[in-house]
Amino acid sequence: MTNVNGLSAELLTSIIERVERLLEEKANLSEDIKLVFAEAKNQGFDVKTLKEIIKLRSKDASELEEQEYLLETYKRALGMTEANDEEGEI
Amino acid sequence: MTNVNGLSAELLTSIIERVERLLEEKANLSEDIKLVFAEAKNQGFDVKTLKEIIKLRSKDASELEEQEYLLETYKRALGMTEANDEEGEI
Amino acid sequence: MTNVNGLSAELLTSIIERVERLLEEKANLSEDIKLVFAEAKNQGFDVKTLKEIIKLRSKDASELEEQEYLLETYKRALGMTEANDEEGEI
Amino acid sequence: MTNVNGLSAELLTSIIERVERLLEEKANLSEDIKLVFAEAKNQGFDVKTLKEIIKLRSKDASELEEQEYLLETYKRALGMTEANDEEGEI
DNA sequence: AACGTTGAAATAGTTC
DNA sequence: GAACTATTTCAACGTT
């Protein structure tokens, strides 16, 4: 093994090249996505809105509900709700 | 074909799903990259430096020189370089 | 004026120092915020939830409504809604 | 004192508002910094380089040396340095 | 106290 | 070249 200042040059090279290859694949995919959007635009779709839909679909709805629940107590304390529940007050 | 406001719903669905699939592949690659870095870290490499190396390798020589030149100029103007030091070191 | 490679050294120094001063003030504020949260924690509050509330309050509710409206057509085309409006179909 | 689930609503409100005020001041400072850079750009400075300079100045000497040393070591191991070149150019 | 995880800030890239 | 979006980077937090 070739060592440079205690580093294995082969190992280092291997790591760098693996990452570079993965990055290249990522760049290719980004390119593919652009092509799909360009094609969609030609077919009359609004690209910005398409992107919004995709973002929307990626969110897990249940996750939002969970947050809602967690915040209830504090929201009530801050007067941010319409006081629509009456059984929880101390 | 099902039309909603003049758009083909099938076509729209197809576009959305193609993009979502590509995005998922991208996310997988990002994950792979993280794993490579994590493994590298375990082997004693400094991840930040690895990233810097990869960035350097992605730029061509002229870009690097231009940026280097500007940085040197600014440093000189600010007295941040050793060459500009007036206390007489060699 | 002292010029270094066509740059005014005084001007450059002034710019750098102004930014550095502003950055320092920002860091002080971050520190203050941390102190407030630490104090709140001592008084029995859950810091994570406090942060969530603050984030929530910073969002403009009307902005969300606007997005909703914009996405209606596409959501319908994708079958993402419960078809709760009947007058818009073609 | 108004208590909601054992928490003082007044205290909670006070905490939230203090943090929000500090965050607003931080946002103002960020805006100020942007203005300084915009002005600098108009005067012919390269903003990216200015930011790099500021970053360099914020680190102490030992940090810089450490990072520089690592970078050099990795470059050498990868054959990225001119000194390591074997094709014989001068 | 180092580690990974998370969330916010800055930077880079893209589009108009 | 200005605004918006996406990616990367950085800092804070809880965890082991």
Short mmCIF file of C-alpha atoms (C1' of nucleotides) in Angstrom, two decimals:
data_model
loop_
_atom_site.label_atom_id
_atom_site.label_comp_id
_atom_site.label_asym_id
_atom_site.label_seq_id
_atom_site.Cartn_x
_atom_site.Cartn_y
_atom_site.Cartn_z
CA MET A 1 0.00 0.00 0.00
CA THR A 2 1.19 3.46 -0.87
CA ASN A 3 1.17 5.64 2.22
CA VAL A 4 1.34 9.41 2.15
CA ASN A 5 1.61 10.99 5.56
CA GLY A 6 -0.05 7.96 7.09
CA LEU A 7 -2.90 7.87 4.59
CA SER A 8 -3.54 5.01 2.28
CA ALA A 9 -3.50 6.65 -1.14
CA GLU A 10 -5.45 3.77 -2.64
CA LEU A 11 -8.19 3.99 -0.06
CA LEU A 12 -8.42 7.73 -0.42
CA THR A 13 -8.59 7.49 -4.18
CA SER A 14 -11.28 4.85 -3.94
CA ILE A 15 -13.41 6.99 -1.64
CA ILE A 16 -13.10 10.07 -3.80
CA GLU A 17 -13.92 8.19 -6.96
CA ARG A 18 -16.92 6.46 -5.47
CA VAL A 19 -18.37 9.80 -4.39
CA GLU A 20 -17.61 11.41 -7.73
CA ARG A 21 -19.37 8.62 -9.53
CA LEU A 22 -22.45 8.95 -7.32
CA LEU A 23 -22.44 12.70 -7.86
CA GLU A 24 -22.32 12.18 -11.58
CA GLU A 25 -25.32 9.88 -11.41
CA LYS A 26 -27.15 12.50 -9.39
CA ALA A 27 -26.37 15.13 -12.00
CA ASN A 28 -27.72 12.83 -14.69
CA LEU A 29 -30.96 12.41 -12.80
CA SER A 30 -31.29 16.17 -12.38
CA GLU A 31 -30.88 16.43 -16.11
CA ASP A 32 -33.57 13.82 -16.68
CA ILE A 33 -35.95 15.69 -14.43
CA LYS A 34 -35.36 18.89 -16.35
CA LEU A 35 -36.17 17.07 -19.57
CA VAL A 36 -39.43 15.75 -18.19
CA PHE A 37 -40.45 19.24 -17.12
CA ALA A 38 -39.47 20.69 -20.48
CA GLU A 39 -41.58 18.10 -22.23
CA ALA A 40 -44.47 18.79 -19.88
CA LYS A 41 -44.20 22.48 -20.61
CA ASN A 42 -44.48 21.77 -24.32
CA GLN A 43 -47.65 19.83 -23.61
CA GLY A 44 -49.18 22.85 -21.95
CA PHE A 45 -48.52 22.24 -18.27
CA ASP A 46 -47.35 24.91 -15.88
CA VAL A 47 -44.03 23.68 -14.54
CA LYS A 48 -44.11 25.70 -11.36
CA THR A 49 -47.45 24.22 -10.40
CA LEU A 50 -46.26 20.72 -11.21
CA LYS A 51 -43.41 21.23 -8.79
CA GLU A 52 -45.79 22.45 -6.13
CA ILE A 53 -47.92 19.35 -6.49
CA ILE A 54 -44.91 17.11 -6.19
CA LYS A 55 -43.80 18.88 -3.06
CA LEU A 56 -47.28 18.63 -1.62
CA ARG A 57 -47.45 14.89 -2.25
CA SER A 58 -44.11 14.33 -0.58
CA LYS A 59 -45.40 15.60 2.72
CA ASP A 60 -46.88 13.07 5.03
CA ALA A 61 -50.28 14.30 6.10
CA SER A 62 -50.24 12.37 9.35
CA GLU A 63 -47.09 14.12 10.37
CA LEU A 64 -48.94 17.41 10.26
CA GLU A 65 -51.70 16.07 12.50
CA GLU A 66 -49.16 14.93 15.02
CA GLN A 67 -47.65 18.40 15.21
CA GLU A 68 -51.10 19.86 15.65
CA TYR A 69 -51.74 17.70 18.66
CA LEU A 70 -48.41 18.49 20.22
CA LEU A 71 -49.01 22.20 20.00
CA GLU A 72 -52.52 22.26 21.41
CA THR A 73 -51.66 23.05 24.99
CA TYR A 74 -49.34 25.88 24.18
CA LYS A 75 -51.59 27.38 21.56
CA ARG A 76 -54.38 27.51 24.06
CA ALA A 77 -52.14 29.16 26.59
CA LEU A 78 -51.26 31.82 24.05
CA GLY A 79 -54.82 32.50 23.02
CA MET A 80 -54.10 31.37 19.49
CA THR A 81 -57.13 29.09 19.32
CA GLU A 82 -60.83 29.90 19.41
CA ALA A 83 -61.14 28.10 22.74
CA ASN A 84 -63.09 25.32 21.09
CA ASP A 85 -62.49 22.80 23.80
CA GLU A 86 -63.74 23.23 27.29
CA GLU A 87 -62.74 20.15 29.21
CA GLY A 88 -58.99 20.63 29.44
CA GLU A 89 -58.70 23.73 31.64
CA ILE A 90 -57.44 23.39 35.13
CA MET B 1 -59.16 10.50 -22.04
CA THR B 2 -60.27 12.17 -18.88
CA ASN B 3 -60.03 15.92 -19.24
CA VAL B 4 -60.10 18.34 -16.37
CA ASN B 5 -59.98 21.98 -17.36
CA GLY B 6 -58.55 20.95 -20.72
CA LEU B 7 -55.68 18.91 -19.29
CA SER B 8 -55.26 15.22 -19.67
CA ALA B 9 -55.31 13.72 -16.21
CA GLU B 10 -53.54 10.58 -17.39
CA LEU B 11 -50.72 12.55 -18.92
CA LEU B 12 -50.42 14.69 -15.82
CA THR B 13 -50.28 11.64 -13.60
CA SER B 14 -47.62 10.11 -15.77
CA ILE B 15 -45.46 13.23 -15.63
CA ILE B 16 -45.77 13.53 -11.88
CA GLU B 17 -44.91 9.90 -11.32
CA ARG B 18 -41.89 9.98 -13.59
CA VAL B 19 -40.49 12.95 -11.73
CA GLU B 20 -41.23 11.40 -8.38
CA ARG B 21 -39.38 8.28 -9.37
CA LEU B 22 -36.35 10.25 -10.50
CA LEU B 23 -36.41 12.25 -7.29
CA GLU B 24 -36.45 9.07 -5.29
CA GLU B 25 -33.42 7.78 -7.15
CA LYS B 26 -31.66 11.05 -6.43
CA ALA B 27 -32.48 10.75 -2.75
CA ASN B 28 -31.08 7.23 -2.74
CA LEU B 29 -27.85 8.48 -4.25
CA SER B 30 -27.60 11.21 -1.63
CA GLU B 31 -28.02 8.53 0.96
CA ASP B 32 -25.28 6.45 -0.64
CA ILE B 33 -22.95 9.42 -0.60
CA LYS B 34 -23.62 9.96 3.08
CA LEU B 35 -22.79 6.34 3.73
CA VAL B 36 -19.50 6.59 1.86
CA PHE B 37 -18.55 9.62 3.92
CA ALA B 38 -19.59 7.95 7.15
CA GLU B 39 -17.47 4.94 6.31
CA ALA B 40 -14.56 7.20 5.36
CA LYS B 41 -14.88 8.95 8.69
CA ASN B 42 -14.69 5.63 10.50
CA GLN B 43 -11.49 4.93 8.62
CA GLY B 44 -10.01 8.13 9.95
CA PHE B 45 -10.57 10.56 7.10
CA ASP B 46 -11.70 14.11 7.62
CA VAL B 47 -15.01 14.45 5.78
CA LYS B 48 -14.84 18.19 5.37
CA THR B 49 -11.50 17.92 3.66
CA LEU B 50 -12.73 15.13 1.42
CA LYS B 51 -15.56 17.38 0.30
CA GLU B 52 -13.16 20.20 -0.36
CA ILE B 53 -11.00 17.91 -2.50
CA ILE B 54 -13.99 16.81 -4.53
CA LYS B 55 -15.01 20.40 -5.09
CA LEU B 56 -11.51 21.31 -6.23
CA ARG B 57 -11.41 18.42 -8.67
CA SER B 58 -14.74 19.45 -10.17
CA LYS B 59 -13.49 22.88 -11.16
CA ASP B 60 -11.27 23.44 -14.13
CA ALA B 61 -7.87 25.05 -13.78
CA SER B 62 -8.81 28.48 -15.10
CA GLU B 63 -11.65 28.82 -12.61
CA LEU B 64 -9.36 27.94 -9.76
CA GLU B 65 -6.70 30.38 -10.86
CA GLU B 66 -9.16 33.22 -11.23
CA GLN B 67 -10.56 32.67 -7.75
CA GLU B 68 -7.07 32.27 -6.28
CA TYR B 69 -5.89 35.46 -7.90
CA LEU B 70 -8.77 37.49 -6.51
CA LEU B 71 -8.29 36.08 -3.05
CA GLU B 72 -4.60 36.86 -3.09
CA THR B 73 -5.24 40.40 -4.25
CA TYR B 74 -7.74 41.06 -1.49
CA LYS B 75 -5.50 39.52 1.11
CA ARG B 76 -2.64 41.72 0.00
CA ALA B 77 -4.79 44.82 0.15
CA LEU B 78 -5.76 43.86 3.70
CA GLY B 79 -2.25 43.04 4.79
CA MET B 80 -3.17 39.41 5.37
CA THR B 81 -0.26 37.91 3.47
CA GLU B 82 3.15 37.06 4.88
CA ALA B 83 4.88 38.49 1.81
CA ASN B 84 3.41 41.83 2.67
CA ASP B 85 4.73 41.73 6.18
CA GLU B 86 7.08 44.54 7.05
CA GLU B 87 8.70 43.22 10.21
CA GLY B 88 11.57 41.72 8.29
CA GLU B 89 11.03 37.98 8.39
CA ILE B 90 12.56 36.10 5.49
CA MET C 1 -5.69 56.35 -1.31
CA THR C 2 -3.66 53.19 -1.08
CA ASN C 3 -4.25 51.06 -4.14
CA VAL C 4 -3.36 47.41 -4.37
CA ASN C 5 -3.91 45.93 -7.81
CA GLY C 6 -6.49 48.58 -8.52
CA LEU C 7 -8.37 48.08 -5.27
CA SER C 8 -8.78 50.74 -2.68
CA ALA C 9 -7.38 49.13 0.45
CA GLU C 10 -9.26 51.57 2.66
CA LEU C 11 -12.58 50.84 1.04
CA LEU C 12 -12.00 47.12 1.21
CA THR C 13 -11.07 47.32 4.87
CA SER C 14 -14.13 49.37 5.61
CA ILE C 15 -16.45 46.87 3.92
CA ILE C 16 -14.92 43.91 5.69
CA GLU C 17 -15.08 45.56 9.07
CA ARG C 18 -18.66 46.67 8.66
CA VAL C 19 -19.73 43.13 7.84
CA GLU C 20 -17.69 41.68 10.68
CA ARG C 21 -19.32 44.04 13.11
CA LEU C 22 -22.80 43.11 11.91
CA LEU C 23 -21.93 39.43 12.17
CA GLU C 24 -20.80 39.94 15.71
CA GLU C 25 -24.07 41.59 16.62
CA LYS C 26 -25.90 38.67 15.08
CA ALA C 27 -23.88 36.22 17.16
CA ASN C 28 -24.74 38.19 20.29
CA LEU C 29 -28.41 37.95 19.49
CA SER C 30 -28.14 34.20 18.97
CA GLU C 31 -26.56 34.03 22.38
CA ASP C 32 -29.39 36.06 23.89
CA ILE C 33 -31.95 33.74 22.37
CA LYS C 34 -30.20 30.75 23.83
CA LEU C 35 -30.32 32.39 27.23
CA VAL C 36 -34.03 33.03 26.98
CA PHE C 37 -34.64 29.40 26.10
CA ALA C 38 -32.41 28.18 28.90
CA GLU C 39 -34.34 30.31 31.35
CA ALA C 40 -37.64 29.07 29.95
CA LYS C 41 -36.47 25.51 30.36
CA ASN C 42 -35.70 26.16 34.00
CA GLN C 43 -39.24 27.42 34.41
CA GLY C 44 -40.60 24.16 33.13
CA PHE C 45 -41.26 24.87 29.47
CA ASP C 46 -40.42 22.47 26.68
CA VAL C 47 -37.97 24.32 24.46
CA LYS C 48 -38.65 22.32 21.34
CA THR C 49 -42.34 23.12 21.54
CA LEU C 50 -41.63 26.79 22.14
CA LYS C 51 -39.63 26.83 18.94
CA GLU C 52 -42.43 25.16 17.06
CA ILE C 53 -44.88 27.78 18.22
CA ILE C 54 -42.58 30.56 17.13
CA LYS C 55 -42.20 28.99 13.73
CA LEU C 56 -45.93 28.59 13.46
CA ARG C 57 -46.56 32.21 14.31
CA SER C 58 -44.09 33.39 11.72
CA LYS C 59 -46.04 31.80 8.91
CA ASP C 60 -48.59 33.95 7.22
CA ALA C 61 -51.86 32.08 7.17
CA SER C 62 -53.13 33.87 4.08
CA GLU C 63 -50.13 32.66 2.14
CA LEU C 64 -51.23 29.08 2.73
CA GLU C 65 -54.74 29.81 1.46
CA GLU C 66 -53.32 31.31 -1.68
CA GLN C 67 -51.32 28.16 -2.43
CA GLU C 68 -54.39 26.04 -1.83
CA TYR C 69 -56.32 27.97 -4.43
CA LEU C 70 -53.55 27.77 -6.99
CA LEU C 71 -53.34 24.00 -6.75
CA GLU C 72 -57.05 23.20 -7.03
CA THR C 73 -57.22 22.33 -10.71
CA TYR C 74 -54.23 20.05 -10.67
CA LYS C 75 -55.24 18.32 -7.48
CA ARG C 76 -58.59 17.53 -8.99
CA ALA C 77 -56.96 16.17 -12.13
CA LEU C 78 -54.85 13.87 -9.98
CA GLY C 79 -57.75 12.60 -7.93
CA MET C 80 -56.19 14.01 -4.79
CA THR C 81 -59.40 15.69 -3.63
CA GLU C 82 -62.75 14.24 -2.69
CA ALA C 83 -64.37 15.91 -5.71
CA ASN C 84 -66.22 18.25 -3.42
CA ASP C 85 -66.98 20.81 -6.08
CA GLU C 86 -69.17 20.06 -9.02
CA GLU C 87 -69.38 23.21 -11.07
CA GLY C 88 -65.86 23.35 -12.49
CA GLU C 89 -65.64 20.18 -14.58
CA ILE C 90 -65.51 20.40 -18.33
CA MET D 1 -52.12 34.36 36.98
CA THR D 2 -53.89 32.51 34.24
CA ASN D 3 -52.87 28.88 34.35
CA VAL D 4 -53.38 26.47 31.50
CA ASN D 5 -52.30 22.94 32.24
CA GLY D 6 -50.14 24.28 35.01
CA LEU D 7 -48.28 26.78 32.85
CA SER D 8 -48.42 30.50 33.28
CA ALA D 9 -49.83 31.90 30.07
CA GLU D 10 -48.38 35.33 30.81
CA LEU D 11 -44.92 33.93 31.29
CA LEU D 12 -45.21 31.89 28.13
CA THR D 13 -46.33 34.89 26.13
CA SER D 14 -43.47 36.93 27.48
CA ILE D 15 -40.91 34.28 26.50
CA ILE D 16 -42.31 33.92 23.01
CA GLU D 17 -42.35 37.64 22.43
CA ARG D 18 -38.82 38.15 23.69
CA VAL D 19 -37.51 35.52 21.31
CA GLU D 20 -39.52 36.89 18.42
CA ARG D 21 -38.10 40.32 19.00
CA LEU D 22 -34.55 38.99 19.05
CA LEU D 23 -35.19 37.03 15.87
CA GLU D 24 -36.47 40.15 14.20
CA GLU D 25 -33.32 42.02 15.13
CA LYS D 26 -31.27 39.17 13.71
CA ALA D 27 -33.21 39.33 10.47
CA ASN D 28 -32.57 43.07 10.28
CA LEU D 29 -28.86 42.50 10.65
CA SER D 30 -28.89 39.88 7.90
CA GLU D 31 -30.59 42.44 5.72
CA ASP D 32 -27.96 45.04 6.59
CA ILE D 33 -25.21 42.62 5.64
CA LYS D 34 -26.83 41.97 2.31
CA LEU D 35 -26.95 45.69 1.67
CA VAL D 36 -23.28 46.09 2.45
CA PHE D 37 -22.42 43.33 -0.01
CA ALA D 38 -24.70 44.78 -2.67
CA GLU D 39 -23.02 48.14 -2.27
CA ALA D 40 -19.60 46.50 -2.42
CA LYS D 41 -20.58 44.72 -5.60
CA ASN D 42 -21.56 48.05 -7.16
CA GLN D 43 -18.12 49.34 -6.27
CA GLY D 44 -16.55 46.52 -8.21
CA PHE D 45 -15.73 44.02 -5.49
CA ASP D 46 -16.26 40.30 -5.90
CA VAL D 47 -18.72 39.33 -3.19
CA LYS D 48 -17.78 35.68 -3.09
CA THR D 49 -14.17 36.57 -2.43
CA LEU D 50 -15.18 39.08 0.24
CA LYS D 51 -17.09 36.33 2.03
CA GLU D 52 -14.14 34.01 1.79
CA ILE D 53 -11.89 36.65 3.31
CA ILE D 54 -14.28 37.16 6.20
CA LYS D 55 -14.42 33.44 6.82
CA LEU D 56 -10.63 33.22 6.84
CA ARG D 57 -10.34 36.09 9.29
CA SER D 58 -12.86 34.49 11.64
CA LYS D 59 -10.71 31.41 12.10
CA ASP D 60 -7.68 31.46 14.27
CA ALA D 61 -4.28 30.58 12.91
CA SER D 62 -4.10 27.05 14.31
CA GLU D 63 -7.41 26.11 12.78
CA LEU D 64 -6.31 27.38 9.41
CA GLU D 65 -3.03 25.53 9.55
CA GLU D 66 -4.72 22.31 10.56
CA GLN D 67 -7.18 22.50 7.66
CA GLU D 68 -4.47 23.52 5.22
CA TYR D 69 -2.25 20.68 6.33
CA LEU D 70 -5.00 18.10 5.87
CA LEU D 71 -5.86 19.44 2.44
CA GLU D 72 -2.25 19.35 1.35
CA THR D 73 -1.81 15.81 2.63
CA TYR D 74 -4.87 14.57 0.77
CA LYS D 75 -3.84 16.36 -2.41
CA ARG D 76 -0.42 14.81 -2.23
CA ALA D 77 -1.85 11.34 -1.72
CA LEU D 78 -4.04 11.89 -4.77
CA GLY D 79 -1.25 13.31 -6.91
CA MET D 80 -3.02 16.66 -7.17
CA THR D 81 0.00 18.80 -6.37
CA GLU D 82 2.40 20.19 -8.95
CA ALA D 83 5.39 19.18 -6.85
CA ASN D 84 4.26 15.60 -7.16
CA ASP D 85 4.08 15.76 -10.94
CA GLU D 86 6.24 13.22 -12.73
CA GLU D 87 5.94 14.35 -16.37
CA GLY D 88 8.87 16.65 -16.02
CA GLU D 89 7.45 20.10 -16.68
CA ILE D 90 9.24 22.84 -14.88
"C1'" DA E 1 -17.87 14.80 25.38
"C1'" DA E 2 -18.19 12.98 20.84
"C1'" DC E 3 -21.57 11.36 17.74
"C1'" DG E 4 -25.26 11.52 14.72
"C1'" DT E 5 -29.60 14.02 13.95
"C1'" DT E 6 -32.16 17.80 13.03
"C1'" DG E 7 -33.33 22.44 11.59
"C1'" DA E 8 -31.96 26.94 9.98
"C1'" DA E 9 -28.79 29.86 7.23
"C1'" DA E 10 -25.94 30.58 3.26
"C1'" DT E 11 -24.63 29.43 -1.26
"C1'" DA E 12 -25.22 27.86 -5.89
"C1'" DG E 13 -27.91 27.11 -9.76
"C1'" DT E 14 -32.03 28.01 -12.72
"C1'" DT E 15 -35.48 30.53 -14.79
"C1'" DC E 16 -37.62 34.46 -16.51
"C1'" DG F 1 -29.47 40.44 -13.80
"C1'" DA F 2 -33.02 39.77 -10.49
"C1'" DA F 3 -35.97 36.38 -8.19
"C1'" DC F 4 -36.84 32.01 -7.04
"C1'" DT F 5 -35.64 27.23 -6.01
"C1'" DA F 6 -32.58 23.64 -4.69
"C1'" DT F 7 -28.54 22.12 -2.57
"C1'" DT F 8 -25.02 22.42 0.62
"C1'" DT F 9 -23.17 24.01 4.84
"C1'" DC F 10 -23.30 25.27 9.47
"C1'" DA F 11 -24.83 25.36 14.12
"C1'" DA F 12 -27.70 23.62 17.96
"C1'" DC F 13 -29.67 19.70 20.32
"C1'" DG F 14 -30.34 15.42 22.35
"C1'" DT F 15 -28.15 10.92 22.84
"C1'" DT F 16 -24.87 7.34 24.04
#
